[in-house]
Coordinates of C-alpha atoms in Angstrom, one line a residue:
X1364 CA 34.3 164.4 42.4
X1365 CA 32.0 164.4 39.4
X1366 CA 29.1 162.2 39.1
X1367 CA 30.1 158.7 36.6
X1368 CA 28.9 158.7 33.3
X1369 CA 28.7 154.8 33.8
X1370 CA 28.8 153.0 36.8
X1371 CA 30.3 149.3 36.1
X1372 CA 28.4 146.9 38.9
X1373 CA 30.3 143.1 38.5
X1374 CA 28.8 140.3 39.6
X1375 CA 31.4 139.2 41.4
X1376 CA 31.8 135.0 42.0
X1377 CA 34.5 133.4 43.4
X1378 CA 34.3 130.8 41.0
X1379 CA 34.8 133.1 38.2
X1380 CA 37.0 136.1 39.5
X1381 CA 39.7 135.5 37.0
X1382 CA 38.0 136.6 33.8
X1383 CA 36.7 139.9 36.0
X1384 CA 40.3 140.6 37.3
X1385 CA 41.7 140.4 33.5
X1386 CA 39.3 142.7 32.5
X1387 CA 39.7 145.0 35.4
X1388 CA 43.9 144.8 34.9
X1389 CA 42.7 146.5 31.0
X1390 CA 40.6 148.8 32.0
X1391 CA 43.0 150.4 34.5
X1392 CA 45.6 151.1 32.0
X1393 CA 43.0 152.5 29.5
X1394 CA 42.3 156.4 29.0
X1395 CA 39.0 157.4 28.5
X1396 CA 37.0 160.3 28.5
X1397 CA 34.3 158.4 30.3
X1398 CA 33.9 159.0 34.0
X1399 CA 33.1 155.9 35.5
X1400 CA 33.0 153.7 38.8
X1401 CA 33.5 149.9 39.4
X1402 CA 31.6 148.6 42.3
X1403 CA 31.7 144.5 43.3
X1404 CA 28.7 142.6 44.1
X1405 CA 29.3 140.0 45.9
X1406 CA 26.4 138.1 46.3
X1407 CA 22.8 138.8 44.5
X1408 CA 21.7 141.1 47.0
X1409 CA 24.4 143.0 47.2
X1410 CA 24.4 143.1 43.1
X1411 CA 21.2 144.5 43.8
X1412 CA 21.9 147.4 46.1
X1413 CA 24.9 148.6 43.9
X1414 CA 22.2 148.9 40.7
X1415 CA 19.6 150.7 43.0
X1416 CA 21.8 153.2 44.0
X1417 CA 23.1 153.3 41.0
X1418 CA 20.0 153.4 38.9
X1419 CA 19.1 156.4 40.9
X1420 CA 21.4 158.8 39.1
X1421 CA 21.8 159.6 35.4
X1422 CA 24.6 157.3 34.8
X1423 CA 24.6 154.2 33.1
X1424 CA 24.7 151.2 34.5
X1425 CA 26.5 148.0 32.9
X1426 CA 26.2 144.7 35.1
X1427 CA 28.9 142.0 34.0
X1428 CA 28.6 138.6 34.7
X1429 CA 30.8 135.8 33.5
X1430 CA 30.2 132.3 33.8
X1431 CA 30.8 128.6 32.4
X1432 CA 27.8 126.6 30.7
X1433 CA 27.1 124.2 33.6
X1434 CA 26.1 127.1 35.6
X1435 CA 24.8 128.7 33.1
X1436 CA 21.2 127.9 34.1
X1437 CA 21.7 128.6 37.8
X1438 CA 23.0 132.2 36.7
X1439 CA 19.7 132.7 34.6
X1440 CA 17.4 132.4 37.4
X1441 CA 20.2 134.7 39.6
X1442 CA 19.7 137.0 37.1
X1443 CA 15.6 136.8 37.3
X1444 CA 16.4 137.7 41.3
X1445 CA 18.6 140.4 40.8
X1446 CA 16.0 142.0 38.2
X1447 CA 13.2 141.4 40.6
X1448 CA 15.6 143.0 43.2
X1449 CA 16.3 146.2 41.0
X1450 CA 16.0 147.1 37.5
X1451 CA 15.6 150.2 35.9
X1452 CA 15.8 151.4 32.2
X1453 CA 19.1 153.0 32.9
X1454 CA 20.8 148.8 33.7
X1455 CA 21.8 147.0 31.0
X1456 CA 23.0 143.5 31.8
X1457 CA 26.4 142.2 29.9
X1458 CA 27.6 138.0 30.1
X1459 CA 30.5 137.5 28.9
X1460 CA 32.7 134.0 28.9
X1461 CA 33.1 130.8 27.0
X1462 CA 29.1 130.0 27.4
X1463 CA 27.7 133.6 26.0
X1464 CA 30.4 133.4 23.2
X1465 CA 29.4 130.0 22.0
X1466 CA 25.5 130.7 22.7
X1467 CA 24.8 134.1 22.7
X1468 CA 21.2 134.1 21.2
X1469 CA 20.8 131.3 24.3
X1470 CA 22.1 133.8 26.4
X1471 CA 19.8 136.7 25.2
X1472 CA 16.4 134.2 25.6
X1473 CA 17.6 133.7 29.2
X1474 CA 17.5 137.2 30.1
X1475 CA 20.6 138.7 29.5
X1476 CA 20.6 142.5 27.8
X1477 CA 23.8 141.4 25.8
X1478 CA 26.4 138.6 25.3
X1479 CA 30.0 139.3 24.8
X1480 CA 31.2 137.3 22.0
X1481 CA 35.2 136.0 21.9
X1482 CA 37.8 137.7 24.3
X1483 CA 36.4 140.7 26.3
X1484 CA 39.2 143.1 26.9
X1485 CA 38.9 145.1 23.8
X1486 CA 35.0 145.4 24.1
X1487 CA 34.8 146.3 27.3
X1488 CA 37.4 149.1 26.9
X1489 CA 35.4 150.2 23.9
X1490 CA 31.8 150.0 25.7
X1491 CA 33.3 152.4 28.3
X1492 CA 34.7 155.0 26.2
X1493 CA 31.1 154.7 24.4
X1494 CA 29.4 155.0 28.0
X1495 CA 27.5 151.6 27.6
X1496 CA 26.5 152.0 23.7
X1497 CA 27.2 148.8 22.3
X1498 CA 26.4 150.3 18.5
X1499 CA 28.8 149.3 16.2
X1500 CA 31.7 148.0 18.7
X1501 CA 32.3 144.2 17.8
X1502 CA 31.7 141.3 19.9
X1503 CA 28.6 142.0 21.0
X1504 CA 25.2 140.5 20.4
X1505 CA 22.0 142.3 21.7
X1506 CA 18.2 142.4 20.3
X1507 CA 17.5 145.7 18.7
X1508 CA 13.8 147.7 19.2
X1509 CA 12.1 145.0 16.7
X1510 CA 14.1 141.8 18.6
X1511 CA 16.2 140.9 16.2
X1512 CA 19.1 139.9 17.2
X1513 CA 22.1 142.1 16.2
X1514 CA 25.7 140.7 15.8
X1515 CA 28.6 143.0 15.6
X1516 CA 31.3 139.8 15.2
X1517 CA 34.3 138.9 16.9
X1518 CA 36.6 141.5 18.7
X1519 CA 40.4 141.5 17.5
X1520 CA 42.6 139.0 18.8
X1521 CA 45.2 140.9 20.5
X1522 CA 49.0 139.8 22.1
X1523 CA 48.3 138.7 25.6
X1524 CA 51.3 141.9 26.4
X1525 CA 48.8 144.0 26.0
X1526 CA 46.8 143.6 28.9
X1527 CA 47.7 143.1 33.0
X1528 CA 46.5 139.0 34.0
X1529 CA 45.5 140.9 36.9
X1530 CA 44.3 144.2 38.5
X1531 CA 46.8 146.2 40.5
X1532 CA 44.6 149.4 41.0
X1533 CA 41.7 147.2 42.7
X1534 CA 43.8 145.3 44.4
X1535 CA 42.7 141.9 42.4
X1536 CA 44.8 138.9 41.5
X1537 CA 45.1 135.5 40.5
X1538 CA 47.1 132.5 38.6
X1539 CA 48.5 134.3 35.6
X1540 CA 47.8 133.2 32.1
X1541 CA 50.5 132.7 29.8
X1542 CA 48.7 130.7 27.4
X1543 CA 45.6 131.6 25.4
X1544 CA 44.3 129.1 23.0
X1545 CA 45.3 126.0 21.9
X1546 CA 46.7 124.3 18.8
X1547 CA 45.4 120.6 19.8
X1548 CA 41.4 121.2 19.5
X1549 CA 40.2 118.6 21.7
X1550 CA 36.0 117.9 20.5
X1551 CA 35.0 118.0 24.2
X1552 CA 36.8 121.2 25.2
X1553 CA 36.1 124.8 24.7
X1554 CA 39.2 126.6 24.8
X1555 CA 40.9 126.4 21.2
X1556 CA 36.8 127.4 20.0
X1557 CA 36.5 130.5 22.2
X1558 CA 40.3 131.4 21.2
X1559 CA 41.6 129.6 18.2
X1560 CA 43.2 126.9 17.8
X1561 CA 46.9 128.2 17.6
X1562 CA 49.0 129.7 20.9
X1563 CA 49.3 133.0 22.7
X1564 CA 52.1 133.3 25.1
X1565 CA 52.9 136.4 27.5
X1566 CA 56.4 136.9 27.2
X1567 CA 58.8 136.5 29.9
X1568 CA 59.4 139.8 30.4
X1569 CA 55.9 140.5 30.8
X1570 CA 55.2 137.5 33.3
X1571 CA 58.1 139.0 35.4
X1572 CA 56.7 142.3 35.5
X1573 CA 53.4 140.4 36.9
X1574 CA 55.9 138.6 39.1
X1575 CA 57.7 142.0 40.5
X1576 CA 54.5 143.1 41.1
X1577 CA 53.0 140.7 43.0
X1578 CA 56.3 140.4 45.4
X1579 CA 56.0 144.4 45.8
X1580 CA 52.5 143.3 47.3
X1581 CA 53.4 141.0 49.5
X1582 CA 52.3 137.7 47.4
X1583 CA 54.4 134.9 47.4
X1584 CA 53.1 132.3 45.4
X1585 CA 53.0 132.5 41.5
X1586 CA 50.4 129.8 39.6
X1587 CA 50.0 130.1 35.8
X1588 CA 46.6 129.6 33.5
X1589 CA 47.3 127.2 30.4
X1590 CA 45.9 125.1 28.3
X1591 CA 48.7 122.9 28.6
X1592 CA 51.8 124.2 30.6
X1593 CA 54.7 122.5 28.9
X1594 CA 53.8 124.0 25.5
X1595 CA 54.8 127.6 26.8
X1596 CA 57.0 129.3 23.9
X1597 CA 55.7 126.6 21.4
X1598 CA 53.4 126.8 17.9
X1599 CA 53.7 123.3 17.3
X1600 CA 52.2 120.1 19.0
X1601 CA 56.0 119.4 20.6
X1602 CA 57.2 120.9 23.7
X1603 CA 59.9 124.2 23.6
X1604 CA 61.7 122.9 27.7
X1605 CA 64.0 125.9 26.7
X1606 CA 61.3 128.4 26.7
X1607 CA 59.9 126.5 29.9
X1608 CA 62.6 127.1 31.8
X1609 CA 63.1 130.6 31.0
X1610 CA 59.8 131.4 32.3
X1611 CA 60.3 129.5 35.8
X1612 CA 63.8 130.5 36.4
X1613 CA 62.8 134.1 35.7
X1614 CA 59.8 133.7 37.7
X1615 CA 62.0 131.9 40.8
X1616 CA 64.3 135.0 40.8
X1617 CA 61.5 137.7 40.5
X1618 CA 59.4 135.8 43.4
X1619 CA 62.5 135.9 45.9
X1620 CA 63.6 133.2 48.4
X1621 CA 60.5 133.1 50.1
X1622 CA 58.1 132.7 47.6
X1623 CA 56.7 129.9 45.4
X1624 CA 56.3 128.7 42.1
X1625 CA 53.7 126.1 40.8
X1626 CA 53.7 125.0 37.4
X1627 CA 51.8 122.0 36.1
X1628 CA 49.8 122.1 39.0
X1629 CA 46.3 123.1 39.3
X1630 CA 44.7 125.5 37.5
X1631 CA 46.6 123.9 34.6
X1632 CA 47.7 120.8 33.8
X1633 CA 50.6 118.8 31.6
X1634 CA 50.0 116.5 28.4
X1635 CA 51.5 113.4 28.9
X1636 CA 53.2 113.2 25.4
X1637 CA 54.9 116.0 27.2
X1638 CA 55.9 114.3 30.2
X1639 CA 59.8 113.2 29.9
X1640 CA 62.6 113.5 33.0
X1641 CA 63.7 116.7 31.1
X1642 CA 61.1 118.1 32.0
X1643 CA 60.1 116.8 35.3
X1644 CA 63.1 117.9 36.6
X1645 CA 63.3 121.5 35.2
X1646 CA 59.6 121.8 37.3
X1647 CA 61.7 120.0 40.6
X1648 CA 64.6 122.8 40.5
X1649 CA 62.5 125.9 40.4
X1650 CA 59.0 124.9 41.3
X1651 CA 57.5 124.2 44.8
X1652 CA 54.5 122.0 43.9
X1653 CA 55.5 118.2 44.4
X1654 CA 52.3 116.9 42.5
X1655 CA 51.3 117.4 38.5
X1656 CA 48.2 117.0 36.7
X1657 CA 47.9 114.7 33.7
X1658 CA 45.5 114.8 30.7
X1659 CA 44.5 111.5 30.4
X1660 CA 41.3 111.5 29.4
X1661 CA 40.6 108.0 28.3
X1662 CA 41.7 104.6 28.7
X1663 CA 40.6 103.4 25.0
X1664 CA 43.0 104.6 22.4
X1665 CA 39.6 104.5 20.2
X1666 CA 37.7 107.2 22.4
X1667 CA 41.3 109.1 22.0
X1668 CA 41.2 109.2 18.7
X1669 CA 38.0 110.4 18.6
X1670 CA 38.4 112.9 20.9
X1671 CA 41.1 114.2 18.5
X1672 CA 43.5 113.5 22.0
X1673 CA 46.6 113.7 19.8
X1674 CA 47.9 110.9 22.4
X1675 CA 47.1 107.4 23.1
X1676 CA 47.1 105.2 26.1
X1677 CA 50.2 104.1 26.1
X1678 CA 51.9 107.8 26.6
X1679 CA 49.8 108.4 29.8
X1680 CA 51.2 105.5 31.5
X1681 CA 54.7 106.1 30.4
X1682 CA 54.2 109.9 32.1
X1683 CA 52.6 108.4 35.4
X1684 CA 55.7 106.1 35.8
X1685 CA 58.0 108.4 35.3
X1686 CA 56.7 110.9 37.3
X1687 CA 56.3 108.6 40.3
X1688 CA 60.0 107.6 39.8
X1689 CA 60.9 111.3 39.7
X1690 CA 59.1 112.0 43.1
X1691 CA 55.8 113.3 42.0
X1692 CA 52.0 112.6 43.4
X1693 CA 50.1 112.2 39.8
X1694 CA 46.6 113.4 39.3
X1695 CA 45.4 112.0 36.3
X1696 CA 42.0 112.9 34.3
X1697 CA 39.7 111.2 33.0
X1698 CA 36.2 112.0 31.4
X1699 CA 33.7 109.3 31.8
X1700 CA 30.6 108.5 29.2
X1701 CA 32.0 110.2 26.1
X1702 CA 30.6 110.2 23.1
X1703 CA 30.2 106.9 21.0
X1704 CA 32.2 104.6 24.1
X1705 CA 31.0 101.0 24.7
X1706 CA 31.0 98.0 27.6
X1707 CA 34.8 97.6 26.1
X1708 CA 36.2 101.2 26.5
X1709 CA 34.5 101.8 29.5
X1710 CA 36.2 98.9 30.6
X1711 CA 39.7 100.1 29.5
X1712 CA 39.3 103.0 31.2
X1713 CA 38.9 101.9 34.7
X1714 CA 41.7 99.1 34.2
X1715 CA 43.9 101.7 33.2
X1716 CA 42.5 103.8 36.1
X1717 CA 43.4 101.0 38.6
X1718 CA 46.6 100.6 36.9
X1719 CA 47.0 104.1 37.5
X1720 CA 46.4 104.1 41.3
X1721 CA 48.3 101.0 41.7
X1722 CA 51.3 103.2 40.8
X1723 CA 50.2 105.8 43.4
X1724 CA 48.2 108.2 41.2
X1725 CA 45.4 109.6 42.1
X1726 CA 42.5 109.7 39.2
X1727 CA 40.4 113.0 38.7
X1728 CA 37.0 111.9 37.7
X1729 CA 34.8 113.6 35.3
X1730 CA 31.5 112.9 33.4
X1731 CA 31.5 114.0 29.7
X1732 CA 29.7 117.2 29.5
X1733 CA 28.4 118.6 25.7
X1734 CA 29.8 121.7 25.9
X1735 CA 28.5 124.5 23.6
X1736 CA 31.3 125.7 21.2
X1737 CA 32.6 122.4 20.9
X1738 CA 32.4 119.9 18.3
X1739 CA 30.6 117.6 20.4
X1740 CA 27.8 120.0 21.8
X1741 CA 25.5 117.9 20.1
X1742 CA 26.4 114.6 21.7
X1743 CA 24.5 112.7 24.1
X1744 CA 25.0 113.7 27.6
X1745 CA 27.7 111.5 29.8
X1746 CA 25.9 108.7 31.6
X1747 CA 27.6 106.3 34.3
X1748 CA 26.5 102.8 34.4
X1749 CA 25.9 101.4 37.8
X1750 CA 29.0 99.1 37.5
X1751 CA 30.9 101.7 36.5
X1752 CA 30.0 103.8 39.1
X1753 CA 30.4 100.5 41.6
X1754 CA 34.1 100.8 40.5
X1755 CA 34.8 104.5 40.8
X1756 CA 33.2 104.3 44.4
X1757 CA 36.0 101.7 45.0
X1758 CA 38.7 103.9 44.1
X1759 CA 37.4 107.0 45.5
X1760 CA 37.2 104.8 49.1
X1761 CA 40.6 103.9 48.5
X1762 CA 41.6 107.6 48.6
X1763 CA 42.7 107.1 45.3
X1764 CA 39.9 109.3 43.0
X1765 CA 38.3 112.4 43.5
X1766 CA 36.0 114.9 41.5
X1767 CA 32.7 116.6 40.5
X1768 CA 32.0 114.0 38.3
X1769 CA 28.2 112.7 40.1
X1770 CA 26.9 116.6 39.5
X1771 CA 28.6 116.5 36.0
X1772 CA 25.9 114.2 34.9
X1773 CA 23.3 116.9 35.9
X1774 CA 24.8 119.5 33.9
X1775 CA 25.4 117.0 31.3
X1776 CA 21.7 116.4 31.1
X1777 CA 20.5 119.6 30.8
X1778 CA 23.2 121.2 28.4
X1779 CA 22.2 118.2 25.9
X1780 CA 18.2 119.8 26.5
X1781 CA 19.8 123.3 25.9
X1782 CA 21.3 122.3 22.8
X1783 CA 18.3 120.3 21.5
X1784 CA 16.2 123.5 21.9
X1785 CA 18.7 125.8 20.2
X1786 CA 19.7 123.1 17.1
X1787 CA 22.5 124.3 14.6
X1788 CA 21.3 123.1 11.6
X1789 CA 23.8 121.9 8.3
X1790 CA 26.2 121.1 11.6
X1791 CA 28.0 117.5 11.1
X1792 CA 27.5 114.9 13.2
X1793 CA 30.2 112.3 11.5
X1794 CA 32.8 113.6 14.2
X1795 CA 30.7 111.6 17.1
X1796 CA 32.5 108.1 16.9
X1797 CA 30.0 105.1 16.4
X1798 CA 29.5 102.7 19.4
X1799 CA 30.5 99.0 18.8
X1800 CA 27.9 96.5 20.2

């Protein structure tokens, strides 16, 4: 066999393996003149040994890393370690996600070579057929010989049908997205900034395909990736149940009788605006999973509106009951210390969350994180009070809370530092509610 042109090293992190897989399922079905390898690296040293022995030869060698803003810190000093590890002129190091595409000149001070801006299939295809030359392909920032940084713009949005969710030809799968984007543009979340505020489905057809594929394999449970599940088939804010249940029923049949459908479930979750018995029920005849997740957020209809929820606090309870009547186990979440909340919302958010677990829910605990991309990346980072955090001890003894919501305050912290060290001036701040004394 010929020696690759490029040799594509990823840093490969269980936490992250989805975006990787995506990536991998385009570049399988692309044709390129470019000879190249993909090799996984597991953990930093073994990232290392796969650039040495690449760095030996005259190929290329692209390093891709994805990763979320909370670890975004962490993955900085991995990087130092890998460099110090190996590094030659030959390596170029590529970070790619929902943290390089909202800071990428952040992402370039912290040591990164480049930072893929917006949705990576097309400019990774396009960096491979150019052997690693990121002139002129778009969504791509890099320094050029004087440091300034260049940036090439955003990458076409393309139909999710044109790329696999997942990688046949190295063997790599995961929960399927059939949603990209979002029309509901929460301020505290980054998915409808990284990929617009409107919605992408796969089509049936193509989710079946997915679906043959992985029966073919052996697989036997089928998850889905979305923003927010019930609005598969929809462009609007309401629920399309007929699109819905043309996905699961096809999925159901393409599965077979021994395998598993979970929809609603973790890693996505339902609005509760959404929730009605309609619906409940279509997940109860094809779906195995006897538990949703909620999107609560909030117990303070003010903090909702804020937030740009599109809900209030009335809907959430009106889904919990009626999922508990129709035989589910409720997760619900919440985000604690957002933006602008006072003594009384704090207040109405853990009665509602007692309310909550008095009906048999269990209550997913988060601290309010300012997320780059996001309206509110310039908000104060989420603090607990010690009652508050008196309270949420209570439930969580009771079995009836759960979460990552202590080290959320930690990243919380030092995103807000990030931020104030990389301002955005002319940005408005009138979107961050006022807090009532």
């Amino acid at each position: 066999m010929s020696a690759p042109d490029l040799v594509l090293v990823l840093r490969y992190r269980k936490a992250v393996t989805y975006g990787l897989h995506v990536l991998l399922g385009a570049l399988e079905q692309h044709e390129t003149p470019t000879r190249y390898e993909v090799r996984f690296g597991e953990t930093p040293e073994a990232t290392a040994a796969h650039i040495r022995e690449a760095s030996g030869s005259a190929a290329r060698v692209l390093v891709l890393w994805s990763f979320y803003s909370p670890d975004a810190e962490a993955m900085a000093r991995e990087l130092a370690q890998i460099r110090a590890l190996a590094d030659a002129p030959n390596v170029t190091h590529l970070a790619g996600g929902v943290h390089a595409t909202a800071e990428p000149v952040q992402t370039l001070d912290a040591g990164w070579d480049m930072a893929a801006v917006g949705e990576g299939e097309t400019t990774l295809l396009r960096l491979v057929d150019a052997v690693g030359d990121p002139t002129s392909i778009p969504g791509l920032a890099y320094r050029d010989a004087t440091g300034t940084v260049v940036r090439t713009g955003r990458p076409e949005r393309r139909p999710l049908d044109d790329f696999r969710g997942f990688s046949l030809k190295w063997d790599r799968f995961n929960a399927l997205e059939v949603t990209r984007g979002c029309v509901f543009s929460c301020r505290f979340c980054q998915t409808p900034f990284m990929f617009s505020a409107r919605f992408r489905h796969r089509s049936v057809a193509n989710v079946r395909w997915h679906v043959d594929a992985m029966r073919r394999r052996g697989l036997r449970d089928v998850r889905f990736i979305t923003p927010t599940a019930l609005s598969y088939g929809s462009q609007t804010d309401a629920p399309y149940l007929d699109a819905v249940e043309e996905l699961l029923a096809s999925c159901k049949e393409g599965i077979g009788p021994d395998g598993r459908v979970f929809f609603g479930s973790f890693p996505s979750e339902i609005r509760p605006e959404h929730v009605s018995r309609e619906a409940l029920r279509l997940v109860r005849k094809y779906c195995a999973n006897n538990n949703i997740i909620v999107g609560a957020q909030s117990g303070s209809d003010r903090v909702l509106d804020a937030a740009k929820r599109g809900h209030g606090v009335d809907e959430v309870k009106r889904a919990v009951r009626l999922g508990v009547e129709e035989g589910f186990r409720i997760n619900v979440d919440m985000i604690f210390g957002m933006p602008g909340e006072n003594q009384a919302d704090v207040d109405a958010s853990l009665r509602l969350a007692r309310e909550l677990a008095d009906l048999g829910a269990r209550i997913h605990a988060h601290t309010f994180m300012p997320l780059p991309g996001t309206p509110w990346r310039d908000a104060p980072p989420g603090d607990v009070a010690p009652e508050t955090i008196s309270e949420v001890d209570r439930l969580s003894r009771r079995g009836a809370l759960y979460g990552h919501w202590q080290k959320q305050r930690d990243h919380a912290a030092r995103l807000a530092a990030a931020a104030e060290a990389y301002p955005r001036p002319g940005r408005s701040r009138t979107i961050l509610p006022i807090a009532d004394r």
